Short mmCIF file of C-alpha atoms and ligand atoms in Angstrom, two decimals:
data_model
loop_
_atom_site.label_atom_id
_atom_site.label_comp_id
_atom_site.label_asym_id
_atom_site.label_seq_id
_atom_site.Cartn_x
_atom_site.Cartn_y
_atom_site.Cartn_z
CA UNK A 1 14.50 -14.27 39.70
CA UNK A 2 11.76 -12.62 38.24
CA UNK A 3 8.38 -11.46 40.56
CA UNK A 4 5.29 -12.83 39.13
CA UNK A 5 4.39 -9.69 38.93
CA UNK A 6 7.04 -8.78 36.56
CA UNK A 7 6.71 -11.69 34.47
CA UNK A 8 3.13 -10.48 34.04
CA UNK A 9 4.71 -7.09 32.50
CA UNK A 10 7.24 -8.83 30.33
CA UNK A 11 4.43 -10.48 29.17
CA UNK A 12 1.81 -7.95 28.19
CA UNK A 13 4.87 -6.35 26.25
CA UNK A 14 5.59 -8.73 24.72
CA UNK A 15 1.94 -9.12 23.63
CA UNK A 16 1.93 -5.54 22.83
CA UNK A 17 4.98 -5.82 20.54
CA UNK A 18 3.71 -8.85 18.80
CA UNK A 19 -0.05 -7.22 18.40
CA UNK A 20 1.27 -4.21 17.71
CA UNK A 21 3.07 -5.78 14.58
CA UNK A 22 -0.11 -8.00 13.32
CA UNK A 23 -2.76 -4.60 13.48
CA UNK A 24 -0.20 -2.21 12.02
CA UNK A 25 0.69 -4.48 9.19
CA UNK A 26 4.32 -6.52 9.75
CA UNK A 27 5.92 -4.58 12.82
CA UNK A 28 6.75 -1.08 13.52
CA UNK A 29 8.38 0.29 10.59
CA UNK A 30 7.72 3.61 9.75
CA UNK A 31 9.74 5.99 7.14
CA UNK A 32 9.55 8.59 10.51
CA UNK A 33 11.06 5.59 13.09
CA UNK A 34 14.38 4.31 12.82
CA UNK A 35 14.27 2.44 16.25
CA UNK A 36 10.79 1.19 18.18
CA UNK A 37 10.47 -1.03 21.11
CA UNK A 38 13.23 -2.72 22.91
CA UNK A 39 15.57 -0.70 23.66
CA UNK A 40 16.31 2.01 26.30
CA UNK A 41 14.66 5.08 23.69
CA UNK A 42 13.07 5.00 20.47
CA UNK A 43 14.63 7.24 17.64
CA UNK A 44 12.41 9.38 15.35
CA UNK A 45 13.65 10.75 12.12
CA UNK A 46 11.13 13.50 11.39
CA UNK A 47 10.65 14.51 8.02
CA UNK A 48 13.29 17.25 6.60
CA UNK A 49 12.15 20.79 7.46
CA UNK A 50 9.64 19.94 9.85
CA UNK A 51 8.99 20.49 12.83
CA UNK A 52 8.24 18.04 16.00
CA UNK A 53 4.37 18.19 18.16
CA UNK A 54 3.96 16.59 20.86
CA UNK A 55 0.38 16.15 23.42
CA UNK A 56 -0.22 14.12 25.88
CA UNK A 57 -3.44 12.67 27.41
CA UNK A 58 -4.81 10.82 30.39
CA UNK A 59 -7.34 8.25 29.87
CA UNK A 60 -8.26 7.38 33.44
CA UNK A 61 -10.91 4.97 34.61
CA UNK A 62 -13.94 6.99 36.36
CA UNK A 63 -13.33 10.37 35.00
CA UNK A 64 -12.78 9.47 30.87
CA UNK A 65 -14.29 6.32 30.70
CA UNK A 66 -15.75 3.77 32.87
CA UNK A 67 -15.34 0.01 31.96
CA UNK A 68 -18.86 -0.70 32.28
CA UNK A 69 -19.66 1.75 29.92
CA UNK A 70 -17.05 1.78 27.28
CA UNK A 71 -15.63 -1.81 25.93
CA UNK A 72 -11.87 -2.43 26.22
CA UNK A 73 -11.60 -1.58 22.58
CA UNK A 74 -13.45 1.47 22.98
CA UNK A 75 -10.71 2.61 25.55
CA UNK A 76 -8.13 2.17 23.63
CA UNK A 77 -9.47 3.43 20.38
CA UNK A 78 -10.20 6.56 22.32
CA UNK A 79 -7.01 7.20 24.15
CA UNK A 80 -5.51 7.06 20.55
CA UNK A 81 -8.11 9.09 19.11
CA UNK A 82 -7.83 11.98 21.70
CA UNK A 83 -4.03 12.08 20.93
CA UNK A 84 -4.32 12.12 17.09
CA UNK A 85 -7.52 14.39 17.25
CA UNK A 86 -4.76 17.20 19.21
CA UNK A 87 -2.38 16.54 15.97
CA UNK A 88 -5.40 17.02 13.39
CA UNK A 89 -5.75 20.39 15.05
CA UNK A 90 -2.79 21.94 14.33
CA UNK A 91 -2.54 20.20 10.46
CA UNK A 92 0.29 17.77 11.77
CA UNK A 93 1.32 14.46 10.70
CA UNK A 94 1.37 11.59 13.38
CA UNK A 95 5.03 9.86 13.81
CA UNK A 96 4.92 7.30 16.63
CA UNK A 97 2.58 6.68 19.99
CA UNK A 98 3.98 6.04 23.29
CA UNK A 99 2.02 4.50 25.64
CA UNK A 100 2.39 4.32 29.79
CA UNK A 101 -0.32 2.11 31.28
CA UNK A 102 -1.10 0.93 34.89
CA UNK A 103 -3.69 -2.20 35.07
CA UNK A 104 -4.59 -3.94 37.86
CA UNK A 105 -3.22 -7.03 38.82
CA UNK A 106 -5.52 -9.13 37.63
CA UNK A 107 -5.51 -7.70 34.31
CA UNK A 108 -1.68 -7.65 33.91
CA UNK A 109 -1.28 -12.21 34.06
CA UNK A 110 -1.78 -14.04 31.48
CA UNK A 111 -4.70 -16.02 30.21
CA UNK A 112 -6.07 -17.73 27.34
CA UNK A 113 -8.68 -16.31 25.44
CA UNK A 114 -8.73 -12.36 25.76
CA UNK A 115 -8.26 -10.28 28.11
CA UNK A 116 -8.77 -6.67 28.49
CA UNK A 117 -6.14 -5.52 28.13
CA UNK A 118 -5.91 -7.74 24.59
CA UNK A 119 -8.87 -5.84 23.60
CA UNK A 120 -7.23 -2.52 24.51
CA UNK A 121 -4.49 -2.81 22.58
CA UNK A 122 -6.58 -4.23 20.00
CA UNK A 123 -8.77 -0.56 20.07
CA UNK A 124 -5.84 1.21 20.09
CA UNK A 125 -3.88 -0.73 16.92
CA UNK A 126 -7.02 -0.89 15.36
CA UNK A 127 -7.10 3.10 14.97
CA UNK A 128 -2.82 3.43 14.78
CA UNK A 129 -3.07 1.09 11.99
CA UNK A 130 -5.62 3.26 9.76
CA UNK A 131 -3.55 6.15 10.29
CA UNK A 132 -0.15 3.81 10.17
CA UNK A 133 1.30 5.60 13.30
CA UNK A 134 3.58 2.86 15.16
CA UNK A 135 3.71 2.24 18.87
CA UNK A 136 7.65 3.10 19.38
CA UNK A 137 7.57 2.76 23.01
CA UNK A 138 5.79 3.16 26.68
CA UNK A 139 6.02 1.75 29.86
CA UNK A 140 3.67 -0.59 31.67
CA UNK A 141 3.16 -1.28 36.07
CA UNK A 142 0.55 -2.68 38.31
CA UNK A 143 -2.18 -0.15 39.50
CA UNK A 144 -2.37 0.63 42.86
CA UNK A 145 -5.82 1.21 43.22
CA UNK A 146 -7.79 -1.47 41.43
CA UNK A 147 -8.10 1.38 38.51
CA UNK A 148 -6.82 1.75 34.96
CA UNK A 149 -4.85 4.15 34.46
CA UNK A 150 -3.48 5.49 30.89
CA UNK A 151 -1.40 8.19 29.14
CA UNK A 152 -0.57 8.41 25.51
CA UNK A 153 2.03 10.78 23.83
CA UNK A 154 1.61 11.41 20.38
CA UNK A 155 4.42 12.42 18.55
CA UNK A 156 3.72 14.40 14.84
CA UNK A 157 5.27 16.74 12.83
CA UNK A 158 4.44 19.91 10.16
CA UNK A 159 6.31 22.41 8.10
CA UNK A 160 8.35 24.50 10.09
CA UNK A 161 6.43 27.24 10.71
CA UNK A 162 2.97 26.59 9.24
CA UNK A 163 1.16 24.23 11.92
CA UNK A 164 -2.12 25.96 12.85
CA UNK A 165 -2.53 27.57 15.75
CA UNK A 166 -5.55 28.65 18.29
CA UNK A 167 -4.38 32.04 17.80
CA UNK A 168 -3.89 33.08 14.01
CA UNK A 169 -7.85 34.39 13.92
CA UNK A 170 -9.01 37.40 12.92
CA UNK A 171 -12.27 39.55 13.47
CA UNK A 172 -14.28 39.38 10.43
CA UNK A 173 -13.23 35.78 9.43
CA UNK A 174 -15.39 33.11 9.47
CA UNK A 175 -15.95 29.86 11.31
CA UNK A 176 -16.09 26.15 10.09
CA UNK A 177 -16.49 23.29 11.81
CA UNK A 178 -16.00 19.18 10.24
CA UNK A 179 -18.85 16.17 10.87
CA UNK A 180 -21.83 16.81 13.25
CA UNK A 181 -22.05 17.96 17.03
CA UNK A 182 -23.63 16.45 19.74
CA UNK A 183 -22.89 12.81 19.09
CA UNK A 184 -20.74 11.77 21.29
CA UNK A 185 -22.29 13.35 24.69
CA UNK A 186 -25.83 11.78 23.19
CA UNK A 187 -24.44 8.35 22.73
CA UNK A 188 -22.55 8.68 26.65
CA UNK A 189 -26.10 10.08 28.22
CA UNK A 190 -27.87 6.17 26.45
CA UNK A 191 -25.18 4.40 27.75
CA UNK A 192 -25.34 6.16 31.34
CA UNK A 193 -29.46 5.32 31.26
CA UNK A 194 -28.56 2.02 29.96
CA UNK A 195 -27.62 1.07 33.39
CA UNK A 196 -24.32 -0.74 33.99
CA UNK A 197 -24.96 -3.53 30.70
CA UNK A 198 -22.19 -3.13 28.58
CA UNK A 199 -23.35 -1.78 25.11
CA UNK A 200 -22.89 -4.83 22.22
CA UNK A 201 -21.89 -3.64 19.22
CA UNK A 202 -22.76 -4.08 15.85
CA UNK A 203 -20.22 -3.70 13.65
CA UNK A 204 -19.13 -4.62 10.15
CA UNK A 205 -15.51 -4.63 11.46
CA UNK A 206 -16.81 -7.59 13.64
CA UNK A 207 -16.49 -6.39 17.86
CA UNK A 208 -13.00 -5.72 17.68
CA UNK A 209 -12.99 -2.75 15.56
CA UNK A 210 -15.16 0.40 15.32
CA UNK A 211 -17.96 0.79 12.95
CA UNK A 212 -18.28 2.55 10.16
CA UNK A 213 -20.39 5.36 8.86
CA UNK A 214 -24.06 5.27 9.89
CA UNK A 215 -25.57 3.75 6.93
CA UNK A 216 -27.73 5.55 4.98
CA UNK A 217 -27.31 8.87 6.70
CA UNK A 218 -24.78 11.74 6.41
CA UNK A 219 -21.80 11.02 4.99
CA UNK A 220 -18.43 11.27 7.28
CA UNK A 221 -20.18 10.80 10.31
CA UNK A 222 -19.54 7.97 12.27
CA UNK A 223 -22.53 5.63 13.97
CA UNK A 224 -20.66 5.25 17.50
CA UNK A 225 -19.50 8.67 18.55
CA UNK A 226 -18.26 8.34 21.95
CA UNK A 227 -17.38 4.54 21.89
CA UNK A 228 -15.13 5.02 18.23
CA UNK A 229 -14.78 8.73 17.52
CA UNK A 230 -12.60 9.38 14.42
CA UNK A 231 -9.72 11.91 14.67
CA UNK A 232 -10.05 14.48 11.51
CA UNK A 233 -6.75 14.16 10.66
CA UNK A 234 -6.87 13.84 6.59
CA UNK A 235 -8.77 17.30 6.85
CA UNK A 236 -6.66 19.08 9.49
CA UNK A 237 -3.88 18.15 6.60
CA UNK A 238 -5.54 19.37 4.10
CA UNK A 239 -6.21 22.61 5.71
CA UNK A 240 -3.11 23.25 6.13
CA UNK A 241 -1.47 22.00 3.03
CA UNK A 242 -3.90 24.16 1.17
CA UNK A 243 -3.71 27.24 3.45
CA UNK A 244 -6.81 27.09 3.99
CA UNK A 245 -7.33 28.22 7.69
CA UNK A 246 -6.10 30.90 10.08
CA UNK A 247 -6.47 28.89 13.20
CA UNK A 248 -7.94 26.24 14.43
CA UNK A 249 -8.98 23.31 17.56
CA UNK A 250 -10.40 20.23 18.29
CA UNK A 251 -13.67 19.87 20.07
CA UNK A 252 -12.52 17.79 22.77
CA UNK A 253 -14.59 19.72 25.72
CA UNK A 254 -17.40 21.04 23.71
CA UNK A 255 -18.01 23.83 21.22
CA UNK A 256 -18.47 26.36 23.83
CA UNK A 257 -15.72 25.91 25.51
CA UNK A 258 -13.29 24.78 22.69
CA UNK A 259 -14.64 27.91 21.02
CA UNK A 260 -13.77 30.06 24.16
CA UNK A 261 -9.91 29.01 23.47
CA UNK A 262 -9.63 29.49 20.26
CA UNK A 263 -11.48 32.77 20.90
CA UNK A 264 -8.99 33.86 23.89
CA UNK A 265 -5.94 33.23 21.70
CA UNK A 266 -6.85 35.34 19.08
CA UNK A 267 -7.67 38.01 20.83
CA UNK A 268 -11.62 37.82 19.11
CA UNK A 269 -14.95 37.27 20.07
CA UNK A 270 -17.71 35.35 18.06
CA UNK A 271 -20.92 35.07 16.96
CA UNK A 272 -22.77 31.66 16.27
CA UNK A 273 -25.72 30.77 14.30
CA UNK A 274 -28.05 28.45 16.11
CA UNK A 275 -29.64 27.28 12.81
CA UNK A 276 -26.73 26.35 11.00
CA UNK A 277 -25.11 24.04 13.56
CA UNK A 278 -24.98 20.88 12.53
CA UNK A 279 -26.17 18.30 15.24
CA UNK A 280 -25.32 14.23 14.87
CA UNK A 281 -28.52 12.09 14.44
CA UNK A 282 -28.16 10.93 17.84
CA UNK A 283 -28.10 14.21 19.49
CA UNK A 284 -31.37 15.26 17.30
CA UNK A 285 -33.27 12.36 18.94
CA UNK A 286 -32.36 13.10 22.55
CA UNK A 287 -34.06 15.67 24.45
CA UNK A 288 -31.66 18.57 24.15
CA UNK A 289 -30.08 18.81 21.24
CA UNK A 290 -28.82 22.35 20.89
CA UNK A 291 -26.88 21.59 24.40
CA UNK A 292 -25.87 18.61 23.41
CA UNK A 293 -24.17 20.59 20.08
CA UNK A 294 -22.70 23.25 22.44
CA UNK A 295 -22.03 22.36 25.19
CA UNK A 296 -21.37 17.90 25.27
CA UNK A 297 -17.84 17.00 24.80
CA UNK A 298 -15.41 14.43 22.23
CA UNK A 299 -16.57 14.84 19.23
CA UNK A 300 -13.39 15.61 18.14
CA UNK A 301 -14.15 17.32 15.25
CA UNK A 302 -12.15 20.20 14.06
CA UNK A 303 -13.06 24.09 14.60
CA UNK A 304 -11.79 26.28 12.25
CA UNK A 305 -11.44 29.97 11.01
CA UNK A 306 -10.74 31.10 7.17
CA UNK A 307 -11.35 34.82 5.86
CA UNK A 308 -14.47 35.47 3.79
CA UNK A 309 -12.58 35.35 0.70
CA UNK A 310 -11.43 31.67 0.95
CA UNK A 311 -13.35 28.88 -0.40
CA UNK A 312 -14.01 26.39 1.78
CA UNK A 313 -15.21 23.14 0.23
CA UNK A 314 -18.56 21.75 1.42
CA UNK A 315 -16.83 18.11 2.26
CA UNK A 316 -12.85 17.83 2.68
CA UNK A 317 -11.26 14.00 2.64
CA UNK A 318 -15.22 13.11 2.42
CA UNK A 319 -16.16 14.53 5.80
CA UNK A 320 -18.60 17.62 5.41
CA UNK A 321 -17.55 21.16 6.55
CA UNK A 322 -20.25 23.18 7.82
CA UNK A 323 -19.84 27.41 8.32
CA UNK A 324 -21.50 28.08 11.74
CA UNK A 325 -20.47 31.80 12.39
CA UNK A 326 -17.82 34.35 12.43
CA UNK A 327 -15.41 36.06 14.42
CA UNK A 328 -15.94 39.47 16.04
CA UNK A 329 -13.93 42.07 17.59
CA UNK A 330 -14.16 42.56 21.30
CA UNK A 331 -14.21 39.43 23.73
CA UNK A 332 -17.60 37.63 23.66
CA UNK A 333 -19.62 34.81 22.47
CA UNK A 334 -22.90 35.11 21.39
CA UNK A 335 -25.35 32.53 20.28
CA UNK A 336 -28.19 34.04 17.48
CA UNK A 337 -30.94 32.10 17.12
CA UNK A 338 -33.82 31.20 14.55
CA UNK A 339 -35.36 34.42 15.20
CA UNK A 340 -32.55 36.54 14.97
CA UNK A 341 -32.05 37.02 18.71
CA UNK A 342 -29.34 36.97 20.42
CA UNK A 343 -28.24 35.54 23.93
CA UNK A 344 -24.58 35.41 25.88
CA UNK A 345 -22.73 31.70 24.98
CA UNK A 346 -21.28 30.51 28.04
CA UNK A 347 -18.21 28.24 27.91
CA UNK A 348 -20.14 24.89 29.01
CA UNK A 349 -18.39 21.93 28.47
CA UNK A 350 -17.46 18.74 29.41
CA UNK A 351 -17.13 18.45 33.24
CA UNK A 352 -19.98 16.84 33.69
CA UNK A 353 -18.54 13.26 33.26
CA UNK A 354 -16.32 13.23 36.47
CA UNK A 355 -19.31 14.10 38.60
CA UNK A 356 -21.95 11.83 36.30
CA UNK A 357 -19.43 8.38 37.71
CA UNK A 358 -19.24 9.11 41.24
MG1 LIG B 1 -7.05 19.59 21.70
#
């Protein structure tokens, strides 16, 4: 006989399964999947001459989101997003999510009506769907600690040989970056000095899904940048497919830091151009922009190096590209400002979240 407990499980895959099929449009079926969930392994079937990616990240309650900050569907549209942003940096196509979540008791029996974890999985198949990556398997248990508790694997793949790396720069190239900066760590700094209220959101999509572009304003950018950032994965596709970058990295941490990576890869050092960053509406109304740009975290935009002789469109799959620098020899980053001057750029991103929810 079954635990209560268990049933509880059976149930919320069961849910998942049948949720998964409604938001992703009939079921798991993918040309990249020949076998999902229900049985002991799923089975890819990557895409001749390519080869497999895989990242993995933690979405844990308290250090990457806190649930009276961030809505259940703004949990699971980010655990997805942080996984497909990893895949848009390296040019690779997504072929299946698995997901292994711990809930608390209470959030793993059934009710009517929704529950959170309904809405999670309603975040995270509302993002899978646009970008028609199935959920082909995962594994779900009862936290211990009263926390959530999640880890998604992306699984993509690229042409053998050609996904982009952190460390094909060169000195002398120059550097690109998608959307705006400073977005995401400006909307999580109003939501932290909103108190504990849960933010309500307005959305065309209705409160299930993410909004859409901030009307009126810059195209490609996206009106709820921590709650519903969007993964840049028609561009990191394109750059690839049309050769047109040497290297690149998602700004998961912050430019600063993400910058410091690529940077240490490739053996280079940089040199960034205050003036030509561009910063998210949000971040330009807060107090500190220009830290907010360097140094706040998930934006998950894409960072990118071409040589001077490439052409680099202004907007790629309609989300701008904006040059903010170039790559130098030697080993550091400096930051030149309006009036030419120039200071040291510190790697200074995002750890300032795990100490911000104690
Ligand atoms: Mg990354």
């Amino acid at each position: 006989m079954k635990s209560a407990k268990a049933m509880g499980e059976l149930a919320l895959i069961e849910r998942i399964r049948s949720g998964w099929g409604q938001t992703a449009g009939g079921g798991p079926s993918s040309d990249y999947l020949a076998l999902g969930i229900g049985d002991d392994c799923a089975i890819l079937r990557p895409p001749r001459g390519h080869e497999i990616l895989v990242t993995t990240d933690f979405s844990l309650e308290g250090r990457h989101f806190r649930r009276d900050w961030h809505p259940a569907e703004s949990v699971g549209h980010r655990a997805m997003a942080r996984g497909l942003s990893d895949l848009a940096a390296m040019g690779a196509r997504p072929l299946a999510a698995f997901l292994s979540l711990a809930l608390p008791a209470e959030m793993l029996a059934t009710h009517k009506g929704r529950t959170w974890a309904a809405r999670f999985f309603a975040g995270l198949g509302g993002l899978a769907a646009q970008f028609r990556v199935p959920l082909a398997g995962g594994d779900t248990a009862e936290s211990p600690d009263g926390l959530v508790l999640a880890d998604i694997v992306l699984v993509g793949s690229a042409p053998a040989g050609r996904a982009l790396r952190r460390s094909g720069a060169s000195a002398g190239e120059l550097l690109y970056v998608t959307g705006a900066l400073g977005g995401a760590a400006a909307e999580l700094n109003a939501l932290t000095a909103g108190g504990k209220r849960q933010p309500t959101l307005s959305s065309k999509a209705g409160k299930d899904g993410p909004p859409g572009s901030i009307a009126g304003s810059d195209e490609g950018l996206v009106a709820h940048p921590q709650l519903y950032p969007q993964p840049r994965l028609a561009v990191g596709q394109a750059l690839l497919r049309r050769r047109l970058a040497t290297s690149a990295i998602d700004l998961s941490d912050g430019l600063s830091t993400d910058l410091s990576h690529l940077c240490r890869e490739s053996h280079v050092g940089a040199q960034i151009d205050a003036a030509a960053l561009p910063i998210h509406p949000l971040a330009r109304r807060a107090p500190q922009p220009m830290h907010l740009a360097l140094d706040g975290g998930e934006d998950y935009e894409l960072l990118f190096a071409a040589p001077p002789s490439m052409r680099i469109p202004r907007s790629i799959a309609g989300v701008p590209i904006t040059r903010i620098g170039r790559l130098t020899l030697g080993a550091g980053i400096t930051l030149v400002d309006n009036a030419g001057r120039e200071r040291p750029l510190k790697p200074g991103g995002w750890e300032h979240f795990a100490k911000k929810s104690q």
